[in-house]
CSV table of C-alpha atoms in Angstrom, one decimal:
chain,number,residue,atom,x,y,z
Z,1,UNK,CA,34.0,13.6,-152.3
Z,2,UNK,CA,36.8,16.2,-151.8
Z,3,UNK,CA,38.0,17.9,-148.6
Z,4,UNK,CA,40.2,20.8,-147.7
Z,5,UNK,CA,41.2,22.0,-144.3
Z,6,UNK,CA,40.2,25.5,-143.2
Z,7,UNK,CA,42.8,26.4,-140.6
Z,8,UNK,CA,43.4,22.7,-139.8
Z,9,UNK,CA,41.6,20.1,-137.8
Z,10,UNK,CA,40.6,20.0,-134.2
Z,11,UNK,CA,37.7,22.4,-133.8
Z,12,UNK,CA,38.5,24.8,-136.6
Z,13,UNK,CA,36.5,23.2,-139.4
Z,14,UNK,CA,36.8,21.5,-142.8
Z,15,UNK,CA,35.1,22.0,-146.2
Z,16,UNK,CA,33.9,19.0,-148.1
Z,17,UNK,CA,32.5,19.0,-151.6
Z,18,UNK,CA,29.8,16.5,-152.5
Z,19,UNK,CA,28.0,15.8,-155.7
Z,20,UNK,CA,24.5,17.2,-155.7
Z,21,UNK,CA,22.6,19.6,-153.5
Z,22,UNK,CA,20.6,17.0,-151.6
Z,23,UNK,CA,21.0,14.1,-149.2
Z,24,UNK,CA,18.4,11.5,-148.2
Z,25,UNK,CA,16.5,14.0,-146.0
Z,26,UNK,CA,16.6,17.1,-148.2
Z,27,UNK,CA,19.0,20.0,-149.1
Z,28,UNK,CA,22.4,20.3,-147.4
Z,29,UNK,CA,21.7,23.1,-144.8
Z,30,UNK,CA,23.6,24.7,-141.9
Z,31,UNK,CA,22.9,23.1,-138.6
Z,32,UNK,CA,22.5,19.6,-140.1
Z,33,UNK,CA,24.5,16.8,-138.4
Z,34,UNK,CA,26.6,14.6,-140.7
Z,35,UNK,CA,28.8,11.6,-140.2
Z,36,UNK,CA,32.3,12.3,-141.5
Z,37,UNK,CA,34.5,9.4,-142.4
Z,38,UNK,CA,37.8,10.7,-143.7
Z,39,UNK,CA,40.6,8.1,-143.7
Z,40,UNK,CA,43.1,10.6,-145.2
Z,41,UNK,CA,42.7,13.1,-142.3
Z,42,UNK,CA,41.9,10.3,-139.7
Z,43,UNK,CA,38.5,11.6,-138.9
Z,44,UNK,CA,35.6,9.4,-138.0
Z,45,UNK,CA,33.1,11.5,-136.1
Z,46,UNK,CA,29.8,13.4,-136.3
Z,47,UNK,CA,30.1,17.0,-137.4
Z,48,UNK,CA,27.7,19.9,-137.8
Z,49,UNK,CA,27.4,21.8,-141.1
Z,50,UNK,CA,28.3,25.4,-140.3
Z,51,UNK,CA,27.8,26.8,-143.8
Z,52,UNK,CA,27.1,25.5,-147.3
Z,53,UNK,CA,27.5,26.8,-150.8
Z,54,UNK,CA,25.2,25.2,-153.4
Z,55,UNK,CA,27.1,25.4,-156.8
Z,56,UNK,CA,25.7,25.0,-160.3
Z,57,UNK,CA,28.1,25.2,-163.2
Z,58,UNK,CA,29.5,23.3,-166.1
Z,59,UNK,CA,30.4,20.4,-163.8
Z,60,UNK,CA,26.8,20.1,-162.6
Z,61,UNK,CA,25.3,20.5,-159.1
Z,62,UNK,CA,27.5,20.2,-156.0
Z,63,UNK,CA,27.5,21.4,-152.4
Z,64,UNK,CA,30.5,22.8,-150.6
Z,65,UNK,CA,29.8,22.2,-146.9
Z,66,UNK,CA,31.9,23.7,-144.1
Z,67,UNK,CA,31.7,21.3,-141.1
Z,68,UNK,CA,32.8,21.8,-137.5
Z,69,UNK,CA,32.7,19.5,-134.4
Z,70,UNK,CA,29.5,19.8,-132.4
Z,71,UNK,CA,31.5,21.3,-129.6
Z,72,UNK,CA,32.1,24.4,-131.8
Z,73,UNK,CA,28.4,25.2,-131.2
Z,74,UNK,CA,28.5,24.8,-127.4
Z,75,UNK,CA,27.4,27.9,-125.6
Z,76,UNK,CA,29.6,29.3,-122.9
Z,77,UNK,CA,27.8,30.8,-119.9
Z,78,UNK,CA,28.9,34.3,-119.0
Z,79,UNK,CA,28.0,36.1,-115.8
Z,80,UNK,CA,25.4,38.8,-116.0
Z,81,UNK,CA,27.0,42.3,-116.0
Z,82,UNK,CA,26.7,44.2,-112.7
Z,83,UNK,CA,24.1,47.0,-112.8
Z,84,UNK,CA,25.6,50.4,-113.0
Z,85,UNK,CA,24.3,53.3,-111.0
Z,86,UNK,CA,22.0,55.5,-113.1
Z,87,UNK,CA,23.3,59.0,-113.8
Z,88,UNK,CA,19.8,60.2,-112.8
Z,89,UNK,CA,19.7,58.0,-109.8
């Protein structure tokens, strides 16, 4: 398991490389929730796979998964825009 930070920690995301394309439930896919235990970065939390690259080369199969905290997928409510008067109105 390898990890590299994409723009740091704290909501910005990380990329982890794991051997193989599959986990117990199937292929690594975006939207899948994973438990991240990373002593080096001090992370012990659930994260969401935001993107994944499945790689096959001379080193075999591996998945490079970009993970973010679940809060990165939170929707922010925005007010409806006010209706503008029609030009023909």
